[in-house]
Short mmCIF file of C-alpha atoms in Angstrom, two decimals:
data_model
loop_
_atom_site.label_atom_id
_atom_site.label_comp_id
_atom_site.label_asym_id
_atom_site.label_seq_id
_atom_site.Cartn_x
_atom_site.Cartn_y
_atom_site.Cartn_z
CA MET A 20 -0.04 0.02 0.27
CA LYS A 21 1.11 3.18 -0.56
CA GLN A 22 2.26 5.60 2.33
CA PHE A 23 0.37 8.81 2.73
CA HIS A 24 1.34 11.38 4.31
CA SER A 25 -0.33 14.66 6.10
CA PHE A 26 -0.65 18.07 4.27
CA GLY A 27 1.05 19.26 7.34
CA TRP A 28 3.52 16.25 6.79
CA TYR A 29 4.81 17.89 3.35
CA ALA A 30 4.32 21.67 4.58
CA ALA A 31 6.58 21.20 7.47
CA ARG A 32 9.64 19.75 5.10
CA ILE A 33 8.71 22.89 2.35
CA ALA A 34 7.76 26.38 4.87
CA PRO A 35 12.20 26.75 6.11
CA TYR A 36 12.39 27.31 2.01
CA LEU A 37 10.41 30.12 2.18
CA PRO A 38 10.44 33.48 2.63
CA GLU A 39 8.74 34.66 6.11
CA GLU A 40 6.83 37.37 3.55
CA ALA A 41 5.19 33.80 1.99
CA PHE A 42 3.46 33.51 5.39
CA ARG A 43 2.01 36.98 6.22
CA PRO A 44 -1.37 38.51 4.31
CA VAL A 45 -1.39 40.15 0.88
CA PRO A 46 -3.89 43.15 1.12
CA SER A 47 -2.81 44.33 -2.79
CA ARG A 48 -4.12 41.33 -3.64
CA LEU A 49 -7.37 43.72 -3.69
CA PHE A 50 -6.60 45.64 -6.10
CA GLY A 51 -7.12 43.22 -8.49
CA GLY A 52 -10.79 43.01 -6.82
CA LEU A 53 -11.30 46.56 -7.19
CA ALA A 54 -10.96 46.20 -11.26
CA TYR A 55 -13.36 43.66 -11.37
CA MET A 56 -15.75 45.60 -9.65
CA LEU A 57 -15.23 48.90 -11.48
CA VAL A 58 -15.52 46.48 -14.99
CA LEU A 59 -18.72 44.74 -13.71
CA VAL A 60 -20.48 47.90 -12.26
CA SER A 61 -19.69 49.91 -15.23
CA SER A 62 -20.62 46.79 -17.97
CA ILE A 63 -23.97 46.11 -15.68
CA VAL A 64 -25.65 49.78 -16.29
CA THR A 65 -24.34 50.04 -19.75
CA ILE A 66 -26.75 47.30 -20.63
CA SER A 67 -29.30 48.94 -17.58
CA LEU A 68 -29.29 52.23 -18.78
CA PHE A 69 -28.87 52.29 -23.09
CA ASP A 70 -31.06 50.14 -25.38
CA LEU A 71 -28.44 47.97 -27.00
CA HIS A 72 -27.98 45.44 -29.51
CA TRP A 73 -28.16 41.68 -28.07
CA LEU A 74 -24.66 40.93 -29.71
CA TRP A 75 -23.49 44.12 -27.72
CA ASN A 76 -25.12 42.93 -24.60
CA GLY A 77 -23.89 39.07 -25.31
CA LEU A 78 -20.41 40.52 -24.98
CA LEU A 79 -21.10 43.00 -21.92
CA SER A 80 -22.16 39.73 -20.30
CA ILE A 81 -19.35 37.47 -21.51
CA VAL A 82 -17.14 40.32 -20.16
CA ILE A 83 -19.59 40.44 -16.47
CA GLY A 84 -19.29 36.25 -16.30
CA PHE A 85 -15.30 36.68 -16.41
CA CYS A 86 -15.81 39.56 -13.31
CA PHE A 87 -17.54 37.23 -11.71
CA ALA A 88 -16.18 34.35 -11.29
CA GLY A 89 -12.58 36.61 -10.86
CA LEU A 90 -14.37 37.56 -7.72
CA GLY A 91 -14.94 34.22 -6.60
CA PHE A 92 -11.37 33.47 -7.03
CA LEU A 93 -10.33 36.66 -4.89
CA GLY A 94 -13.23 35.57 -2.51
CA HIS A 95 -12.09 32.31 -1.79
CA GLU A 96 -8.54 33.78 -1.29
CA ILE A 97 -9.85 36.40 1.10
CA LEU A 98 -11.80 33.96 3.11
CA HIS A 99 -8.42 31.63 4.11
CA GLY A 100 -7.14 34.86 5.49
CA THR A 101 -4.81 35.34 3.41
CA VAL A 102 -5.46 38.42 2.37
CA VAL A 103 -6.38 40.51 5.24
CA LYS A 104 -6.63 38.92 8.87
CA ARG A 105 -9.48 40.76 10.35
CA ALA A 106 -12.43 38.52 11.10
CA TRP A 107 -14.85 40.79 10.53
CA LEU A 108 -12.96 42.44 7.48
CA ARG A 109 -12.78 39.04 5.86
CA ASP A 110 -16.05 38.49 6.06
CA LEU A 111 -17.20 40.69 4.76
CA LEU A 112 -14.52 41.46 2.04
CA GLY A 113 -15.03 38.11 1.11
CA GLY A 114 -18.47 38.22 1.37
CA ILE A 115 -19.27 41.14 -1.06
CA ALA A 116 -16.20 39.10 -3.62
CA PHE A 117 -18.70 36.43 -3.54
CA LEU A 118 -22.38 38.24 -4.09
CA PRO A 119 -21.99 37.54 -7.84
CA LEU A 120 -22.28 32.86 -6.76
CA CYS A 121 -24.60 33.58 -4.46
CA THR A 122 -22.74 32.40 -1.62
CA GLY A 123 -22.05 33.65 1.80
CA PRO A 124 -18.44 33.76 4.11
CA LYS A 125 -19.44 32.21 6.87
CA LEU A 126 -21.12 28.97 4.70
CA TRP A 127 -18.26 28.99 2.77
CA ARG A 128 -15.56 28.91 5.76
CA LYS A 129 -18.24 25.91 6.98
CA TRP A 130 -17.76 24.27 3.78
CA HIS A 131 -14.89 24.39 2.58
CA ASN A 132 -12.56 25.81 4.87
CA ALA A 133 -13.31 23.97 7.69
CA THR A 134 -14.54 20.77 6.03
CA HIS A 135 -13.74 20.04 2.80
CA HIS A 136 -10.15 21.06 3.33
CA VAL A 137 -9.83 19.26 6.77
CA HIS A 138 -10.96 15.67 4.88
CA THR A 139 -10.04 16.12 1.12
CA GLN A 140 -11.19 13.06 -0.93
CA HIS A 141 -12.54 11.21 2.16
CA GLU A 142 -15.30 9.37 0.96
CA GLU A 143 -17.45 10.27 3.62
CA LEU A 144 -16.67 13.73 5.30
CA ASP A 145 -15.61 15.77 2.11
CA PRO A 146 -19.02 17.35 1.09
CA ASP A 147 -17.09 17.37 -2.42
CA ALA A 148 -16.10 14.18 -3.11
CA TRP A 149 -18.26 11.92 -5.93
CA PRO A 150 -19.83 8.76 -4.45
CA THR A 151 -18.67 5.36 -4.65
CA ILE A 152 -20.67 2.63 -6.33
CA LYS A 153 -21.21 1.35 -2.12
CA ARG A 154 -23.59 4.29 -2.35
CA LEU A 155 -24.78 3.69 -6.38
CA ALA A 156 -26.12 0.30 -4.72
CA GLN A 157 -28.03 2.01 -1.20
CA SER A 158 -29.87 4.49 -3.78
CA ARG A 159 -32.39 3.40 -6.21
CA PHE A 160 -32.35 7.52 -7.55
CA LEU A 161 -28.48 6.85 -8.22
CA ARG A 162 -28.97 3.65 -9.56
CA TRP A 163 -31.54 5.49 -12.14
CA ILE A 164 -29.60 8.51 -12.82
CA TYR A 165 -26.58 6.03 -14.03
CA ARG A 166 -28.79 3.67 -16.52
CA ILE A 167 -28.46 6.58 -18.71
CA PRO A 168 -26.04 5.99 -21.66
CA PHE A 169 -22.16 6.98 -20.02
CA PRO A 170 -21.85 9.62 -23.40
CA ILE A 171 -25.45 10.96 -22.63
CA ARG A 172 -24.47 11.42 -18.90
CA ALA A 173 -21.45 13.27 -20.22
CA PHE A 174 -22.83 16.19 -21.78
CA PHE A 175 -24.74 16.72 -19.24
CA SER A 176 -22.20 16.54 -16.41
CA PHE A 177 -20.33 19.14 -18.73
CA LEU A 178 -23.58 20.89 -19.45
CA SER A 179 -24.45 21.05 -15.62
CA LEU A 180 -20.92 23.70 -14.23
CA ALA A 181 -23.05 26.49 -15.87
CA GLY A 182 -24.98 26.27 -12.52
CA MET A 183 -23.11 23.92 -10.55
CA PHE A 184 -21.61 26.31 -8.10
CA THR A 185 -24.47 28.64 -7.32
CA VAL A 186 -26.45 24.93 -6.99
CA HIS A 187 -24.30 23.31 -4.66
CA SER A 188 -24.03 26.11 -2.44
CA LEU A 189 -27.62 25.60 -1.77
CA HIS A 190 -27.47 22.11 -1.65
CA MET A 191 -24.18 22.89 1.50
CA LEU A 192 -26.65 25.54 2.93
CA LEU A 193 -29.37 22.72 3.67
CA HIS A 194 -26.34 19.94 4.36
CA PHE A 195 -24.82 22.54 7.10
CA TRP A 196 -27.71 24.46 8.12
CA LYS A 197 -28.02 22.11 11.73
CA GLU A 198 -24.21 22.69 12.68
CA PHE A 199 -24.14 26.39 12.90
CA GLU A 200 -25.28 27.25 16.40
CA ARG A 201 -28.12 29.09 16.58
CA GLY A 202 -26.40 32.46 17.03
CA SER A 203 -24.90 32.20 13.92
CA ARG A 204 -28.27 30.86 11.91
CA ARG A 205 -29.40 33.82 11.83
CA ALA A 206 -25.78 35.57 10.12
CA VAL A 207 -26.04 32.57 7.47
CA PHE A 208 -29.84 32.92 6.40
CA TRP A 209 -29.19 36.76 5.78
CA GLN A 210 -25.69 36.68 3.80
CA PHE A 211 -27.80 33.73 1.60
CA VAL A 212 -30.68 36.00 1.15
CA LEU A 213 -28.60 39.23 0.44
CA PRO A 214 -27.44 38.76 -2.65
CA TRP A 215 -30.15 37.61 -4.07
CA SER A 216 -32.06 40.15 -2.69
CA ILE A 217 -29.56 42.63 -5.01
CA TRP A 218 -29.97 40.58 -8.09
CA ILE A 219 -33.33 40.64 -7.71
CA GLY A 220 -34.07 43.69 -7.28
CA LEU A 221 -32.05 44.72 -10.16
CA LEU A 222 -34.43 42.32 -11.82
CA LEU A 223 -37.60 44.33 -10.64
CA MET A 224 -35.26 47.92 -11.50
CA ILE A 225 -34.48 46.85 -15.46
CA GLY A 226 -36.69 44.29 -16.37
CA VAL A 227 -36.50 40.30 -17.69
CA GLU A 228 -34.87 41.34 -21.00
CA LYS A 229 -31.63 43.15 -19.71
CA TRP A 230 -31.48 41.40 -16.47
CA LEU A 231 -30.62 37.76 -18.36
CA PHE A 232 -27.70 40.12 -20.09
CA ALA A 233 -26.64 41.57 -16.45
CA PHE A 234 -26.84 38.58 -14.29
CA VAL A 235 -28.57 35.42 -15.59
CA LEU A 236 -25.83 35.26 -18.54
CA PRO A 237 -23.15 36.22 -16.61
CA LEU A 238 -24.00 33.70 -13.15
CA LEU A 239 -23.82 30.65 -16.24
CA ILE A 240 -20.51 31.88 -16.96
CA GLY A 241 -19.14 32.64 -13.89
CA ASN A 242 -20.44 29.06 -12.90
CA ALA A 243 -18.94 27.14 -15.77
CA ILE A 244 -15.53 28.94 -14.99
CA VAL A 245 -15.21 28.20 -11.61
CA MET A 246 -16.17 24.74 -12.01
CA GLY A 247 -14.03 24.05 -14.87
CA TYR A 248 -10.94 24.42 -12.11
CA ILE A 249 -13.10 23.09 -9.42
CA SER A 250 -13.64 19.82 -11.29
CA THR A 251 -10.00 19.43 -12.53
CA ASN A 252 -9.37 20.09 -8.53
CA HIS A 253 -9.89 16.27 -7.41
CA ARG A 254 -12.53 14.26 -9.64
CA LEU A 255 -9.31 12.48 -11.36
CA ASN A 256 -7.50 11.84 -8.18
CA PRO A 257 -8.49 8.78 -6.02
CA LEU A 258 -10.24 8.80 -2.59
CA VAL A 259 -7.84 8.29 0.33
CA PRO A 260 -7.59 7.60 3.83
CA VAL A 261 -4.96 9.69 5.06
CA ASN A 262 -5.59 13.96 3.64
CA ASP A 263 -2.31 13.71 1.20
CA PRO A 264 -2.56 16.70 -1.60
CA LEU A 265 0.17 15.09 -3.35
CA ALA A 266 -2.65 12.07 -3.59
CA ASN A 267 -6.10 14.03 -3.59
CA SER A 268 -5.24 17.07 -5.59
CA LEU A 269 -4.27 18.11 -8.75
CA THR A 270 -2.51 21.24 -10.36
CA VAL A 271 -3.45 22.10 -13.16
CA ILE A 272 -1.81 24.40 -15.99
CA VAL A 273 -2.75 27.59 -17.82
CA PRO A 274 -1.23 30.19 -19.35
CA LYS A 275 0.21 33.14 -16.98
CA TRP A 276 -1.92 35.59 -18.25
CA VAL A 277 -4.91 33.73 -17.01
CA ASP A 278 -3.13 32.79 -13.35
CA VAL A 279 -2.73 35.92 -13.33
CA LEU A 280 -6.15 37.17 -13.66
CA HIS A 281 -7.60 34.11 -11.31
CA PHE A 282 -5.09 34.67 -8.76
CA ASN A 283 -3.09 31.45 -9.68
CA PHE A 284 -6.11 29.53 -8.83
CA SER A 285 -4.83 26.75 -11.40
CA HIS A 286 -2.67 25.47 -8.34
CA HIS A 287 -4.20 23.37 -6.10
CA THR A 288 -2.46 21.25 -4.76
CA GLU A 289 -0.10 23.90 -3.81
CA HIS A 290 -3.50 25.76 -1.66
CA HIS A 291 -4.06 22.37 0.08
CA LEU A 292 -0.40 22.47 1.58
CA PHE A 293 -0.81 26.55 2.59
CA PRO A 294 -4.26 26.74 1.89
CA ALA A 295 -3.80 29.67 4.61
CA MET A 296 -0.25 31.60 2.38
CA SER A 297 -1.36 33.62 -0.35
CA SER A 298 -1.76 32.14 -3.51
CA LYS A 299 1.17 34.73 -4.97
CA TYR A 300 3.59 32.26 -4.02
CA TYR A 301 2.25 29.11 -4.76
CA PRO A 302 4.22 28.70 -8.04
CA LEU A 303 7.12 29.03 -5.13
CA VAL A 304 5.89 26.22 -3.14
CA LYS A 305 5.73 24.52 -6.63
CA GLN A 306 8.73 24.33 -7.65
CA TYR A 307 10.14 22.72 -4.10
CA ILE A 308 7.25 20.33 -4.24
CA LYS A 309 8.78 18.97 -7.43
CA GLN A 310 12.25 19.31 -6.56
CA LEU A 311 11.39 17.21 -3.32
CA TRP A 312 8.67 14.87 -4.49
CA PRO A 313 8.76 14.75 -8.57
CA ASP A 314 7.23 10.99 -8.43
CA ARG A 315 4.30 12.37 -6.03
CA TYR A 316 3.29 15.41 -7.89
CA HIS A 317 0.38 16.00 -10.37
CA GLU A 318 0.41 18.65 -12.63
CA MET A 319 -1.11 18.49 -15.91
CA PRO A 320 -2.90 21.16 -18.54
CA MET A 321 -6.08 22.38 -17.68
CA THR A 322 -7.81 20.92 -21.46
CA LYS A 323 -5.87 17.55 -21.22
CA ALA A 324 -8.02 17.32 -17.85
CA LEU A 325 -11.13 18.14 -18.89
CA ILE A 326 -10.83 16.28 -21.85
CA ALA A 327 -9.78 13.14 -19.12
CA LEU A 328 -12.83 14.06 -17.09
CA TRP A 329 -15.29 14.30 -20.10
CA LYS A 330 -14.21 9.86 -21.08
CA THR A 331 -14.16 8.81 -17.97
CA PRO A 332 -16.91 7.95 -15.11
CA ARG A 333 -17.03 9.89 -11.60
CA LEU A 334 -18.05 6.91 -9.71
CA TYR A 335 -15.18 5.31 -7.80
CA HIS A 336 -14.77 1.88 -6.88
CA GLU A 337 -12.39 0.52 -4.01
CA GLN A 338 -11.63 4.56 -4.01
CA THR A 339 -8.65 3.65 -6.22
CA GLU A 340 -10.75 3.11 -9.56
CA LEU A 341 -13.24 5.30 -11.45
CA ILE A 342 -16.05 2.51 -12.69
CA GLU A 343 -18.98 2.89 -14.83
CA PRO A 344 -21.03 0.58 -13.60
CA ARG A 345 -23.18 -0.13 -16.90
CA GLN A 346 -20.49 -1.66 -18.70
CA GLY A 347 -18.35 -2.76 -15.93
CA TYR A 348 -15.28 -0.36 -17.11
CA VAL A 349 -12.82 0.22 -14.47
CA TYR A 350 -10.61 3.56 -14.95
CA GLY A 351 -7.29 3.75 -12.68
CA THR A 352 -6.70 7.19 -10.51
CA LEU A 353 -3.83 9.58 -11.01
CA GLY A 354 -1.21 7.51 -8.93
CA ASN A 355 -3.01 4.19 -9.50
CA GLY A 356 -3.14 3.83 -13.48
CA LEU A 357 -4.69 6.68 -15.24
CA ASN A 358 -3.07 7.50 -18.38
CA ILE A 359 -4.25 10.99 -19.58
CA ASP A 360 -2.48 9.98 -23.18
CA ASP A 361 -4.28 6.37 -23.07
CA LEU A 362 -7.50 6.19 -20.95
CA SER A 363 -7.78 2.25 -21.62
CA HIS A 364 -10.15 0.30 -19.37
CA LYS A 365 -10.29 -2.95 -18.00
CA VAL A 366 -13.58 -4.86 -17.28
CA LYS A 367 -15.85 -6.51 -14.29
CA GLU A 368 -18.50 -7.97 -14.42
CA ASN A 369 -21.49 -7.81 -12.25
CA VAL A 370 -20.05 -5.08 -9.55
CA LEU A 371 -22.93 -3.40 -9.51
CA GLU A 372 -25.74 -6.25 -8.68
CA LYS A 373 -22.85 -7.73 -5.97
CA MET A 374 -23.45 -4.63 -4.65
CA VAL A 375 -27.05 -4.60 -4.37
CA LYS A 376 -27.33 -7.82 -3.31
CA GLN A 377 -25.00 -7.02 -0.73
CA LYS A 378 -26.74 -4.01 0.97
#
């Protein structure tokens, strides 16, 4: 069995090589957020006040959608405490940054910081982990979904990325609601209601047609960009018994200008090693990971990662394999036989039937 190490084990071995400033907040990241806000607001005002041709409105929607995504990446960084340290200011700025994607700061920190990061790729405790075939055998609904032919499921799975972040946020609100203390629930509730109140208020002010260009289409674009990264973060990696970022996380390669616009969000393995470090220093962390553990580190171009996601199923079998239950096609995961350039599979017959009989 492969030996796993916790993120703290890796971090302790890299930290001595890093400069002291790497462990301090970087407030200058807020200038990027200010630029996004200025472009976003001016674009929405332009759509609202002028009767432009639908083509111009569509182009502005794309610009706004990119701003939605960029602010989401900044909000992620802010709520990890890597931009400002004061809790009230962190939540205020993080809430503003996440407002376009309609996610509240308290919910995000509970769901993402306190749960996903602590239990990454744990089959039961990580709220973002994909299900196992064991869970499929216990759910009639999932078994019905997986009767749909794989190419159709893959198509709709990618189509759903355009709304998945916002939908999953609502699911996480319901999932974690009872875990919030009574005193915190009011804040969590209003942090959910406020963004939607603002966007619905905009609808009442400018009408349905302009609202579609000013909010709905940008929300779909922003979701698609954010989920394009999130879907590659862990979904080709195995489920693991130990929270080992080099085993359970993937860094994707994008053009440098994209990394600038997206606050180095592509460096996901680095983020799981040092979640409280500004992503400004993740390229440096990456250098040391590749020097110390080149055989354990996973990275690939984002386009290749997305193609691999399209061609492989999203259901785990024995933690280290991905299985398509209809045909019994089994693929490896990263570090466990998955070859991105040759996505071959094995065949295991009657796996689901045996699970159903055992439940």
